[in-house]
PDB file of C-alpha atoms in Angstrom:
ATOM      1  CA  UNK A 229       5.789 184.979 106.476  1.00 48.00           C
ATOM      2  CA  UNK A 230       6.015 185.890 110.057  1.00 49.00           C
ATOM      3  CA  UNK A 231       8.755 188.458 110.855  1.00 48.00           C
ATOM      4  CA  UNK A 232      11.015 187.679 113.799  1.00 53.00           C
ATOM      5  CA  UNK A 233      11.381 189.540 117.012  1.00 50.00           C
ATOM      6  CA  UNK A 234      14.532 190.055 118.485  1.00 42.00           C
ATOM      7  CA  UNK A 235      13.226 191.156 121.638  1.00 43.00           C
ATOM      8  CA  UNK A 236      12.066 187.411 122.001  1.00 47.00           C
ATOM      9  CA  UNK A 237      10.402 186.928 125.598  1.00 53.00           C
ATOM     10  CA  UNK A 238      13.035 183.600 126.038  1.00 58.00           C
ATOM     11  CA  UNK A 239      16.432 185.823 126.189  1.00 57.00           C
ATOM     12  CA  UNK A 240      18.292 182.569 125.795  1.00 61.00           C
ATOM     13  CA  UNK A 241      17.451 182.020 122.354  1.00 65.00           C
ATOM     14  CA  UNK A 242      18.912 185.401 121.057  1.00 71.00           C
ATOM     15  CA  UNK A 243      22.148 183.897 119.703  1.00 72.00           C
ATOM     16  CA  UNK A 244      20.021 181.577 117.462  1.00 78.00           C
ATOM     17  CA  UNK A 245      17.500 184.055 116.619  1.00 83.00           C
ATOM     18  CA  UNK A 246      20.012 185.548 114.741  1.00 86.00           C
ATOM     19  CA  UNK A 247      20.902 182.623 112.565  1.00 90.00           C
ATOM     20  CA  UNK A 248      16.833 182.554 111.415  1.00 93.00           C
ATOM     21  CA  UNK A 249      16.196 184.403 108.141  1.00 92.00           C
ATOM     22  CA  UNK A 250      12.514 184.270 108.507  1.00 93.00           C
ATOM     23  CA  UNK A 251       9.643 182.409 110.510  1.00 94.00           C
ATOM     24  CA  UNK A 252       7.987 179.635 108.268  1.00 95.00           C
ATOM     25  CA  UNK A 253       5.118 178.269 110.878  1.00 96.00           C
ATOM     26  CA  UNK A 254       4.560 180.486 114.285  1.00 96.00           C
ATOM     27  CA  UNK A 255       4.175 179.224 117.553  1.00 96.00           C
ATOM     28  CA  UNK A 256       0.512 179.938 117.289  1.00 97.00           C
ATOM     29  CA  UNK A 257      -0.047 178.150 113.894  1.00 97.00           C
ATOM     30  CA  UNK A 258       2.011 175.045 115.090  1.00 98.00           C
ATOM     31  CA  UNK A 259      -0.312 175.113 118.615  1.00 97.00           C
ATOM     32  CA  UNK A 260      -3.373 175.240 116.673  1.00 98.00           C
ATOM     33  CA  UNK A 261      -2.733 172.692 114.243  1.00 98.00           C
ATOM     34  CA  UNK A 262      -1.562 170.503 116.804  1.00 98.00           C
ATOM     35  CA  UNK A 263      -4.804 170.743 118.788  1.00 98.00           C
ATOM     36  CA  UNK A 264      -6.546 169.894 115.592  1.00 98.00           C
ATOM     37  CA  UNK A 265      -4.755 166.616 114.803  1.00 98.00           C
ATOM     38  CA  UNK A 266      -5.119 165.858 118.512  1.00 98.00           C
ATOM     39  CA  UNK A 267      -9.020 166.070 118.262  1.00 98.00           C
ATOM     40  CA  UNK A 268      -9.120 164.108 114.961  1.00 98.00           C
ATOM     41  CA  UNK A 269      -6.831 161.138 116.601  1.00 98.00           C
ATOM     42  CA  UNK A 270      -9.069 160.926 119.643  1.00 98.00           C
ATOM     43  CA  UNK A 271     -12.267 160.952 117.263  1.00 98.00           C
ATOM     44  CA  UNK A 272     -10.476 158.103 114.791  1.00 98.00           C
ATOM     45  CA  UNK A 273      -9.005 156.019 117.744  1.00 98.00           C
ATOM     46  CA  UNK A 274     -11.731 156.045 120.436  1.00 97.00           C
ATOM     47  CA  UNK A 275     -11.772 152.646 122.207  1.00 97.00           C
ATOM     48  CA  UNK A 276      -9.002 151.356 120.800  1.00 98.00           C
ATOM     49  CA  UNK A 277      -6.068 152.473 123.294  1.00 97.00           C
ATOM     50  CA  UNK A 278      -3.564 153.427 120.526  1.00 98.00           C
ATOM     51  CA  UNK A 279      -0.190 153.349 121.284  1.00 98.00           C
ATOM     52  CA  UNK A 280       1.763 156.225 120.051  1.00 98.00           C
ATOM     53  CA  UNK A 281       5.174 155.710 118.731  1.00 98.00           C
ATOM     54  CA  UNK A 282       7.941 158.250 118.112  1.00 97.00           C
ATOM     55  CA  UNK A 283      11.735 157.984 117.377  1.00 95.00           C
ATOM     56  CA  UNK A 284      14.269 159.882 119.149  1.00 93.00           C
ATOM     57  CA  UNK A 285      15.008 162.898 119.381  1.00 87.00           C
ATOM     58  CA  UNK A 286      13.254 165.548 116.870  1.00 89.00           C
ATOM     59  CA  UNK A 287       9.711 164.450 117.766  1.00 95.00           C
ATOM     60  CA  UNK A 288       9.860 165.169 121.561  1.00 94.00           C
ATOM     61  CA  UNK A 289       8.184 168.372 121.273  1.00 95.00           C
ATOM     62  CA  UNK A 290       5.345 167.283 119.163  1.00 97.00           C
ATOM     63  CA  UNK A 291       4.619 164.129 121.107  1.00 98.00           C
ATOM     64  CA  UNK A 292       4.636 166.127 124.114  1.00 97.00           C
ATOM     65  CA  UNK A 293       2.075 168.901 122.600  1.00 97.00           C
ATOM     66  CA  UNK A 294       0.278 166.105 120.677  1.00 98.00           C
ATOM     67  CA  UNK A 295      -0.383 163.817 123.759  1.00 98.00           C
ATOM     68  CA  UNK A 296      -2.067 166.891 125.745  1.00 98.00           C
ATOM     69  CA  UNK A 297      -4.100 167.509 122.842  1.00 98.00           C
ATOM     70  CA  UNK A 298      -5.662 164.020 122.674  1.00 98.00           C
ATOM     71  CA  UNK A 299      -8.621 163.486 125.005  1.00 98.00           C
ATOM     72  CA  UNK A 300      -8.734 159.377 124.740  1.00 98.00           C
ATOM     73  CA  UNK A 301      -6.677 156.980 126.720  1.00 98.00           C
ATOM     74  CA  UNK A 302      -3.635 156.712 124.915  1.00 97.00           C
ATOM     75  CA  UNK A 303      -0.063 155.139 125.625  1.00 97.00           C
ATOM     76  CA  UNK A 304       3.318 156.020 124.517  1.00 97.00           C
ATOM     77  CA  UNK A 305       6.490 154.702 123.789  1.00 97.00           C
ATOM     78  CA  UNK A 306       9.901 155.772 121.885  1.00 97.00           C
ATOM     79  CA  UNK A 307      12.416 154.277 120.102  1.00 96.00           C
ATOM     80  CA  UNK A 308      15.957 155.385 118.868  1.00 95.00           C
ATOM     81  CA  UNK A 309      18.008 154.185 116.128  1.00 94.00           C
ATOM     82  CA  UNK A 310      21.403 154.609 114.905  1.00 92.00           C
ATOM     83  CA  UNK A 311      22.573 157.281 112.650  1.00 87.00           C
ATOM     84  CA  UNK A 312      24.260 157.073 109.370  1.00 88.00           C
ATOM     85  CA  UNK A 313      28.081 157.966 109.955  1.00 82.00           C
ATOM     86  CA  UNK A 314      29.601 159.331 106.848  1.00 81.00           C
ATOM     87  CA  UNK A 315      32.774 157.718 105.596  1.00 71.00           C
ATOM     88  CA  UNK A 316      32.532 154.930 108.321  1.00 70.00           C
ATOM     89  CA  UNK A 317      30.713 151.918 106.419  1.00 63.00           C
ATOM     90  CA  UNK A 318      32.240 149.472 109.136  1.00 61.00           C
ATOM     91  CA  UNK A 319      29.349 150.638 111.525  1.00 69.00           C
ATOM     92  CA  UNK A 320      27.027 148.686 109.138  1.00 79.00           C
ATOM     93  CA  UNK A 321      23.358 149.074 108.627  1.00 88.00           C
ATOM     94  CA  UNK A 322      20.837 151.160 110.617  1.00 92.00           C
ATOM     95  CA  UNK A 323      19.942 149.551 113.646  1.00 92.00           C
ATOM     96  CA  UNK A 324      17.605 150.164 116.969  1.00 93.00           C
ATOM     97  CA  UNK A 325      19.552 151.349 119.716  1.00 94.00           C
ATOM     98  CA  UNK A 326      16.583 151.529 121.946  1.00 95.00           C
ATOM     99  CA  UNK A 327      13.598 149.441 121.364  1.00 96.00           C
ATOM    100  CA  UNK A 328      10.028 149.564 122.575  1.00 97.00           C
ATOM    101  CA  UNK A 329       9.260 148.702 126.145  1.00 95.00           C
ATOM    102  CA  UNK A 330       5.507 148.166 125.045  1.00 89.00           C
ATOM    103  CA  UNK A 331       4.523 144.516 122.987  1.00 92.00           C
ATOM    104  CA  UNK A 332       2.724 145.465 120.094  1.00 96.00           C
ATOM    105  CA  UNK A 333       1.122 142.673 118.701  1.00 97.00           C
ATOM    106  CA  UNK A 334      -2.632 143.111 118.064  1.00 97.00           C
ATOM    107  CA  UNK A 335      -2.171 146.816 119.251  1.00 98.00           C
ATOM    108  CA  UNK A 336      -3.345 149.779 117.345  1.00 98.00           C
ATOM    109  CA  UNK A 337      -0.042 151.669 116.404  1.00 98.00           C
ATOM    110  CA  UNK A 338       0.531 155.382 115.481  1.00 98.00           C
ATOM    111  CA  UNK A 339       3.752 156.478 114.573  1.00 98.00           C
ATOM    112  CA  UNK A 340       4.499 159.881 115.201  1.00 98.00           C
ATOM    113  CA  UNK A 341       6.647 161.804 113.500  1.00 97.00           C
ATOM    114  CA  UNK A 342       8.302 165.594 113.600  1.00 95.00           C
ATOM    115  CA  UNK A 343       9.341 165.762 109.854  1.00 94.00           C
ATOM    116  CA  UNK A 344       9.162 163.323 107.225  1.00 95.00           C
ATOM    117  CA  UNK A 345      11.372 164.218 104.092  1.00 92.00           C
ATOM    118  CA  UNK A 346      13.426 161.257 101.992  1.00 93.00           C
ATOM    119  CA  UNK A 347      11.278 158.897 104.378  1.00 95.00           C
ATOM    120  CA  UNK A 348      14.157 156.322 104.559  1.00 94.00           C
ATOM    121  CA  UNK A 349      14.448 156.354 108.390  1.00 93.00           C
ATOM    122  CA  UNK A 350      10.680 155.616 108.907  1.00 95.00           C
ATOM    123  CA  UNK A 351      10.598 153.272 105.873  1.00 94.00           C
ATOM    124  CA  UNK A 352      13.048 151.110 108.043  1.00 93.00           C
ATOM    125  CA  UNK A 353      10.910 151.382 111.376  1.00 95.00           C
ATOM    126  CA  UNK A 354       7.620 150.811 109.472  1.00 96.00           C
ATOM    127  CA  UNK A 355       9.016 147.629 108.128  1.00 94.00           C
ATOM    128  CA  UNK A 356      10.195 146.588 111.537  1.00 95.00           C
ATOM    129  CA  UNK A 357       6.751 147.485 113.053  1.00 97.00           C
ATOM    130  CA  UNK A 358       4.897 145.686 110.696  1.00 96.00           C
ATOM    131  CA  UNK A 359       6.803 142.741 111.321  1.00 96.00           C
ATOM    132  CA  UNK A 360       5.367 142.556 115.008  1.00 97.00           C
ATOM    133  CA  UNK A 361       1.818 142.138 113.697  1.00 97.00           C
ATOM    134  CA  UNK A 362       0.052 144.926 115.295  1.00 98.00           C
ATOM    135  CA  UNK A 363      -3.669 145.511 114.488  1.00 98.00           C
ATOM    136  CA  UNK A 364      -2.822 148.512 112.672  1.00 98.00           C
ATOM    137  CA  UNK A 365      -0.223 150.986 112.012  1.00 98.00           C
ATOM    138  CA  UNK A 366      -0.806 154.262 110.911  1.00 98.00           C
ATOM    139  CA  UNK A 367       1.740 157.567 110.267  1.00 98.00           C
ATOM    140  CA  UNK A 368       1.229 160.791 111.837  1.00 98.00           C
ATOM    141  CA  UNK A 369       3.405 163.968 110.786  1.00 98.00           C
ATOM    142  CA  UNK A 370       3.705 167.346 111.768  1.00 97.00           C
ATOM    143  CA  UNK A 371       5.513 168.650 108.926  1.00 96.00           C
ATOM    144  CA  UNK A 372       5.957 166.807 105.847  1.00 96.00           C
ATOM    145  CA  UNK A 373       8.613 167.806 103.166  1.00 92.00           C
ATOM    146  CA  UNK A 374       7.497 165.684  99.813  1.00 91.00           C
ATOM    147  CA  UNK A 375       9.930 167.036  97.319  1.00 88.00           C
ATOM    148  CA  UNK A 376      12.738 164.799  98.391  1.00 87.00           C
ATOM    149  CA  UNK A 377      10.769 161.456  99.062  1.00 93.00           C
ATOM    150  CA  UNK A 378      12.517 158.349  98.291  1.00 94.00           C
ATOM    151  CA  UNK A 379      10.582 155.823 100.288  1.00 92.00           C
ATOM    152  CA  UNK A 380       6.630 155.680  99.978  1.00 90.00           C
ATOM    153  CA  UNK A 381       5.091 156.481 103.144  1.00 94.00           C
ATOM    154  CA  UNK A 382       1.250 156.633 103.424  1.00 94.00           C
ATOM    155  CA  UNK A 383       0.403 159.392 105.716  1.00 97.00           C
ATOM    156  CA  UNK A 384      -2.793 159.353 107.870  1.00 98.00           C
ATOM    157  CA  UNK A 385      -2.295 162.661 109.295  1.00 98.00           C
ATOM    158  CA  UNK A 386      -0.383 165.393 108.398  1.00 97.00           C
ATOM    159  CA  UNK A 387       0.391 168.924 109.978  1.00 98.00           C
ATOM    160  CA  UNK A 388       1.971 171.033 107.398  1.00 97.00           C
ATOM    161  CA  UNK A 389       3.851 170.876 103.985  1.00 95.00           C
ATOM    162  CA  UNK A 390       6.932 172.349 104.214  1.00 92.00           C
ATOM    163  CA  UNK A 391       9.102 174.184 101.801  1.00 83.00           C
ATOM    164  CA  UNK A 392      11.999 172.880  99.868  1.00 81.00           C
ATOM    165  CA  UNK A 393      14.166 175.104 102.349  1.00 83.00           C
ATOM    166  CA  UNK A 394      16.904 173.839 105.464  1.00 85.00           C
ATOM    167  CA  UNK A 395      14.587 174.748 108.338  1.00 91.00           C
ATOM    168  CA  UNK A 396      14.951 174.242 112.091  1.00 93.00           C
ATOM    169  CA  UNK A 397      12.783 174.672 115.307  1.00 94.00           C
ATOM    170  CA  UNK A 398       9.998 172.794 117.157  1.00 95.00           C
ATOM    171  CA  UNK A 399      12.246 169.299 116.926  1.00 93.00           C
ATOM    172  CA  UNK A 400      13.974 170.124 113.797  1.00 92.00           C
ATOM    173  CA  UNK A 401      17.773 170.649 114.432  1.00 89.00           C
ATOM    174  CA  UNK A 402      20.717 171.700 112.499  1.00 87.00           C
ATOM    175  CA  UNK A 403      24.039 169.847 114.115  1.00 83.00           C
ATOM    176  CA  UNK A 404      21.728 169.207 116.859  1.00 85.00           C
ATOM    177  CA  UNK A 405      21.197 173.142 117.578  1.00 89.00           C
ATOM    178  CA  UNK A 406      17.909 174.982 117.336  1.00 93.00           C
ATOM    179  CA  UNK A 407      15.475 172.278 118.067  1.00 92.00           C
ATOM    180  CA  UNK A 408      14.027 174.155 121.109  1.00 91.00           C
ATOM    181  CA  UNK A 409      12.879 177.382 119.096  1.00 94.00           C
ATOM    182  CA  UNK A 410       9.203 177.417 119.625  1.00 94.00           C
ATOM    183  CA  UNK A 411       8.399 178.111 115.804  1.00 95.00           C
ATOM    184  CA  UNK A 412       9.795 177.063 112.552  1.00 95.00           C
ATOM    185  CA  UNK A 413      12.020 179.170 110.816  1.00 95.00           C
ATOM    186  CA  UNK A 414      14.762 179.097 107.557  1.00 93.00           C
ATOM    187  CA  UNK A 415      17.992 178.945 108.593  1.00 90.00           C
ATOM    188  CA  UNK A 416      20.224 181.525 107.058  1.00 89.00           C
ATOM    189  CA  UNK A 417      22.326 180.174 103.979  1.00 82.00           C
ATOM    190  CA  UNK A 418      25.603 181.604 105.633  1.00 83.00           C
ATOM    191  CA  UNK A 419      24.980 179.301 108.885  1.00 83.00           C
ATOM    192  CA  UNK A 420      24.680 176.675 106.556  1.00 75.00           C
ATOM    193  CA  UNK A 421      27.971 177.697 104.485  1.00 68.00           C
ATOM    194  CA  UNK A 422      30.123 178.077 107.652  1.00 65.00           C
ATOM    195  CA  UNK A 423      28.899 174.875 109.112  1.00 61.00           C
ATOM    196  CA  UNK A 424      28.131 175.718 112.640  1.00 56.00           C
ATOM    197  CA  UNK A 425      25.197 176.069 114.720  1.00 54.00           C
ATOM    198  CA  UNK A 426      23.503 178.333 117.143  1.00 49.00           C
ATOM    199  CA  UNK A 427      23.809 175.743 119.737  1.00 49.00           C
ATOM    200  CA  UNK A 428      27.767 176.149 119.351  1.00 54.00           C
ATOM    201  CA  UNK A 429      27.120 179.932 119.725  1.00 52.00           C
ATOM    202  CA  UNK A 430      25.687 179.317 122.872  1.00 49.00           C
ATOM    203  CA  UNK A 431      28.135 176.941 123.862  1.00 49.00           C
ATOM    204  CA  UNK A 432      30.794 179.702 123.122  1.00 50.00           C
ATOM    205  CA  UNK A 433      28.840 182.823 124.886  1.00 48.00           C
ATOM    206  CA  UNK A 434      28.574 180.437 128.204  1.00 46.00           C
ATOM    207  CA  UNK A 435      32.417 179.953 128.059  1.00 44.00           C
ATOM    208  CA  UNK A 436      33.036 183.215 127.659  1.00 46.00           C
ATOM    209  CA  UNK A 437      30.769 184.231 130.570  1.00 46.00           C
ATOM    210  CA  UNK A 438      32.787 181.879 132.791  1.00 45.00           C
ATOM    211  CA  UNK A 439      36.016 183.262 131.950  1.00 44.00           C
ATOM    212  CA  UNK A 440      37.223 180.676 129.469  1.00 40.00           C
TER     213      UNK A 440
ATOM    214  CA  UNK B 261      24.505 145.572  95.328  1.00 64.00           C
ATOM    215  CA  UNK B 262      26.253 147.785  98.168  1.00 74.00           C
ATOM    216  CA  UNK B 263      28.069 150.903  97.248  1.00 75.00           C
ATOM    217  CA  UNK B 264      31.458 149.554  98.330  1.00 73.00           C
ATOM    218  CA  UNK B 265      31.249 147.112  95.439  1.00 72.00           C
ATOM    219  CA  UNK B 266      31.250 149.600  92.691  1.00 78.00           C
ATOM    220  CA  UNK B 267      32.908 152.540  91.460  1.00 86.00           C
ATOM    221  CA  UNK B 268      30.579 155.660  91.113  1.00 90.00           C
ATOM    222  CA  UNK B 269      31.110 158.723  88.233  1.00 86.00           C
ATOM    223  CA  UNK B 270      31.039 161.251  91.291  1.00 89.00           C
ATOM    224  CA  UNK B 271      31.533 161.051  94.949  1.00 89.00           C
ATOM    225  CA  UNK B 272      27.787 162.522  95.696  1.00 92.00           C
ATOM    226  CA  UNK B 273      26.660 159.343  93.772  1.00 94.00           C
ATOM    227  CA  UNK B 274      28.672 157.211  96.341  1.00 92.00           C
ATOM    228  CA  UNK B 275      27.244 158.456  99.125  1.00 91.00           C
ATOM    229  CA  UNK B 276      23.691 158.731  98.040  1.00 94.00           C
ATOM    230  CA  UNK B 277      24.312 154.760  97.307  1.00 94.00           C
ATOM    231  CA  UNK B 278      25.966 154.406 100.931  1.00 92.00           C
ATOM    232  CA  UNK B 279      22.866 156.267 102.534  1.00 93.00           C
ATOM    233  CA  UNK B 280      20.355 153.888 100.719  1.00 94.00           C
ATOM    234  CA  UNK B 281      22.548 150.630 101.640  1.00 93.00           C
ATOM    235  CA  UNK B 282      22.394 152.077 105.288  1.00 93.00           C
ATOM    236  CA  UNK B 283      18.503 152.098 105.110  1.00 93.00           C
ATOM    237  CA  UNK B 284      18.222 148.716 103.503  1.00 92.00           C
ATOM    238  CA  UNK B 285      17.026 150.635 100.485  1.00 94.00           C
ATOM    239  CA  UNK B 286      17.618 148.567  97.227  1.00 94.00           C
ATOM    240  CA  UNK B 287      18.902 150.283  94.218  1.00 96.00           C
ATOM    241  CA  UNK B 288      20.598 149.857  90.976  1.00 96.00           C
ATOM    242  CA  UNK B 289      23.190 152.235  89.333  1.00 96.00           C
ATOM    243  CA  UNK B 290      22.002 153.524  85.688  1.00 95.00           C
ATOM    244  CA  UNK B 291      20.523 150.327  85.002  1.00 96.00           C
ATOM    245  CA  UNK B 292      18.547 151.960  81.846  1.00 96.00           C
ATOM    246  CA  UNK B 293      19.005 153.987  79.103  1.00 97.00           C
ATOM    247  CA  UNK B 294      15.920 155.984  78.010  1.00 97.00           C
ATOM    248  CA  UNK B 295      15.736 157.085  74.190  1.00 97.00           C
ATOM    249  CA  UNK B 296      14.567 161.022  73.813  1.00 97.00           C
ATOM    250  CA  UNK B 297      15.037 161.556  70.080  1.00 95.00           C
ATOM    251  CA  UNK B 298      16.065 159.582  67.010  1.00 95.00           C
ATOM    252  CA  UNK B 299      17.018 160.875  63.256  1.00 94.00           C
ATOM    253  CA  UNK B 300      14.929 160.123  60.060  1.00 94.00           C
ATOM    254  CA  UNK B 301      16.964 156.598  59.696  1.00 94.00           C
ATOM    255  CA  UNK B 302      16.010 155.985  63.259  1.00 93.00           C
ATOM    256  CA  UNK B 303      19.560 156.333  64.650  1.00 95.00           C
ATOM    257  CA  UNK B 304      19.360 157.371  68.467  1.00 95.00           C
ATOM    258  CA  UNK B 305      20.651 161.179  68.871  1.00 95.00           C
ATOM    259  CA  UNK B 306      19.590 161.930  72.097  1.00 95.00           C
ATOM    260  CA  UNK B 307      19.345 159.465  75.247  1.00 96.00           C
ATOM    261  CA  UNK B 308      19.265 159.914  78.770  1.00 95.00           C
ATOM    262  CA  UNK B 309      20.313 157.525  81.545  1.00 96.00           C
ATOM    263  CA  UNK B 310      19.035 158.488  85.119  1.00 96.00           C
ATOM    264  CA  UNK B 311      21.933 157.819  87.785  1.00 96.00           C
ATOM    265  CA  UNK B 312      19.546 155.251  90.067  1.00 97.00           C
ATOM    266  CA  UNK B 313      16.459 153.217  90.157  1.00 97.00           C
ATOM    267  CA  UNK B 314      15.021 152.228  93.412  1.00 97.00           C
ATOM    268  CA  UNK B 315      13.125 149.162  92.646  1.00 96.00           C
ATOM    269  CA  UNK B 316      11.068 149.008  95.383  1.00 93.00           C
ATOM    270  CA  UNK B 317       9.340 152.326  95.048  1.00 93.00           C
ATOM    271  CA  UNK B 318       9.559 152.023  91.404  1.00 96.00           C
ATOM    272  CA  UNK B 319      11.555 155.571  91.052  1.00 96.00           C
ATOM    273  CA  UNK B 320      14.407 156.946  89.182  1.00 97.00           C
ATOM    274  CA  UNK B 321      16.665 159.584  90.622  1.00 97.00           C
ATOM    275  CA  UNK B 322      18.880 161.908  88.756  1.00 95.00           C
ATOM    276  CA  UNK B 323      21.622 163.682  90.822  1.00 94.00           C
ATOM    277  CA  UNK B 324      22.932 166.811  89.875  1.00 92.00           C
ATOM    278  CA  UNK B 325      25.636 169.090  91.411  1.00 88.00           C
ATOM    279  CA  UNK B 326      25.358 171.748  88.614  1.00 84.00           C
ATOM    280  CA  UNK B 327      24.872 175.544  89.232  1.00 81.00           C
ATOM    281  CA  UNK B 328      20.975 176.505  88.697  1.00 77.00           C
ATOM    282  CA  UNK B 329      21.933 178.484  85.800  1.00 76.00           C
ATOM    283  CA  UNK B 330      23.776 175.395  84.187  1.00 76.00           C
ATOM    284  CA  UNK B 331      21.122 172.565  84.207  1.00 85.00           C
ATOM    285  CA  UNK B 332      18.756 174.052  81.802  1.00 87.00           C
ATOM    286  CA  UNK B 333      19.672 170.861  79.921  1.00 87.00           C
ATOM    287  CA  UNK B 334      19.359 168.299  82.413  1.00 89.00           C
ATOM    288  CA  UNK B 335      15.760 169.744  83.004  1.00 91.00           C
ATOM    289  CA  UNK B 336      14.839 169.567  79.536  1.00 93.00           C
ATOM    290  CA  UNK B 337      15.951 165.915  79.420  1.00 94.00           C
ATOM    291  CA  UNK B 338      13.846 165.016  82.551  1.00 95.00           C
ATOM    292  CA  UNK B 339      10.952 167.001  80.928  1.00 95.00           C
ATOM    293  CA  UNK B 340      11.416 164.931  77.746  1.00 96.00           C
ATOM    294  CA  UNK B 341      11.628 161.755  79.467  1.00 96.00           C
ATOM    295  CA  UNK B 342       8.477 162.282  81.354  1.00 96.00           C
ATOM    296  CA  UNK B 343       6.786 163.541  77.853  1.00 96.00           C
ATOM    297  CA  UNK B 344       7.940 160.186  76.063  1.00 97.00           C
ATOM    298  CA  UNK B 345       7.595 157.839  79.249  1.00 97.00           C
ATOM    299  CA  UNK B 346       4.816 158.810  81.374  1.00 96.00           C
ATOM    300  CA  UNK B 347       4.649 155.683  83.228  1.00 97.00           C
ATOM    301  CA  UNK B 348       8.076 156.356  84.424  1.00 97.00           C
ATOM    302  CA  UNK B 349       8.689 158.174  87.579  1.00 96.00           C
ATOM    303  CA  UNK B 350      11.476 160.237  88.373  1.00 96.00           C
ATOM    304  CA  UNK B 351      13.052 162.721  90.704  1.00 94.00           C
ATOM    305  CA  UNK B 352      15.640 165.054  89.910  1.00 93.00           C
ATOM    306  CA  UNK B 353      17.743 165.988  92.905  1.00 93.00           C
ATOM    307  CA  UNK B 354      19.509 169.612  92.118  1.00 90.00           C
ATOM    308  CA  UNK B 355      22.488 170.854  93.931  1.00 89.00           C
ATOM    309  CA  UNK B 356      20.366 172.412  96.637  1.00 86.00           C
ATOM    310  CA  UNK B 357      18.430 169.095  97.052  1.00 88.00           C
ATOM    311  CA  UNK B 358      21.528 167.322  97.376  1.00 90.00           C
ATOM    312  CA  UNK B 359      22.979 169.725  99.916  1.00 86.00           C
ATOM    313  CA  UNK B 360      20.203 169.112 102.239  1.00 85.00           C
ATOM    314  CA  UNK B 361      20.113 165.426 102.068  1.00 88.00           C
ATOM    315  CA  UNK B 362      23.699 165.504 102.662  1.00 88.00           C
ATOM    316  CA  UNK B 363      23.410 167.856 105.592  1.00 84.00           C
ATOM    317  CA  UNK B 364      20.928 166.024 106.862  1.00 83.00           C
ATOM    318  CA  UNK B 365      22.629 162.718 107.031  1.00 87.00           C
ATOM    319  CA  UNK B 366      25.545 164.573 108.556  1.00 82.00           C
ATOM    320  CA  UNK B 367      27.896 164.456 105.632  1.00 83.00           C
ATOM    321  CA  UNK B 368      30.267 167.703 106.837  1.00 74.00           C
ATOM    322  CA  UNK B 369      32.522 167.835 103.912  1.00 72.00           C
ATOM    323  CA  UNK B 370      29.722 168.320 101.381  1.00 71.00           C
ATOM    324  CA  UNK B 371      31.164 171.502  99.847  1.00 72.00           C
ATOM    325  CA  UNK B 372      34.049 169.703  98.691  1.00 72.00           C
ATOM    326  CA  UNK B 373      31.764 166.763  97.251  1.00 74.00           C
ATOM    327  CA  UNK B 374      29.954 169.276  95.308  1.00 72.00           C
ATOM    328  CA  UNK B 375      32.782 171.021  93.742  1.00 72.00           C
ATOM    329  CA  UNK B 376      33.530 168.449  90.892  1.00 65.00           C
ATOM    330  CA  UNK B 377      30.199 168.619  88.126  1.00 65.00           C
ATOM    331  CA  UNK B 378      27.673 165.982  87.899  1.00 66.00           C
TER     332      UNK B 378
END
């Protein structure tokens, strides 16, 4: 466990740091593991020109760092899907709201995820991609939470197993907040009970500063 | 079967079924009762009916919103089921797991849903 420095070099993060009870994975631990994954992928996919695919938005941070750790030619593309809307069944089942720009038939695909928890989202996306006849389709996730897995997801690359706790940072959010924390930290239980996120604190602080 | 086409014993179960529907994961509600114990005459004295079965995953799922100190009985049933039916895959989603799941899928009124015992 790493203690949290409240004298962060990024003062803008301070309101969010107050909401974190402990750091689960430090910035340095994440950076080191991403470099290792990049090296392994570079070795395994040499000469295959793989297409790395991510689903927006949480994967942005990992994808960005992973791409820079890969030393072979690759291309990248993103998908986005509709979110589950509680109490609004009329919105229908999950659907793509942004499809890939690249054709994938015959390509070697590596699906890159920030975290796999239940596996429900990824299960849908893998089914969609498989139907397009790629040459291969593998999964790389930085964070794995196997406790709540409801769909089988074969993992070729995995960064870390995460504890069965509600964690945020490095792409992981709570109510769209905390994604940009450079580490992964456990959110204080009272934040979850109150149902508010650090991003709301920041908005509130900015409004106060602006004299509203 | 769709969540909207049937009734559930608890709102958490209904929400869980809706989430599965959303992602196109087939499910069955309480499809099988496992006998855990019989008396000397062969009568069933203890049994367990998990809440959901996911056929594509060959996985049973049991949900409970009971507080941690209240689930000894449920834990025992799951443990006994695993002993007697080692080929059966079952996951027990406890209160904290359900909270994580509902938070992840943006169910903001989850505290109210968890007040009734499941």
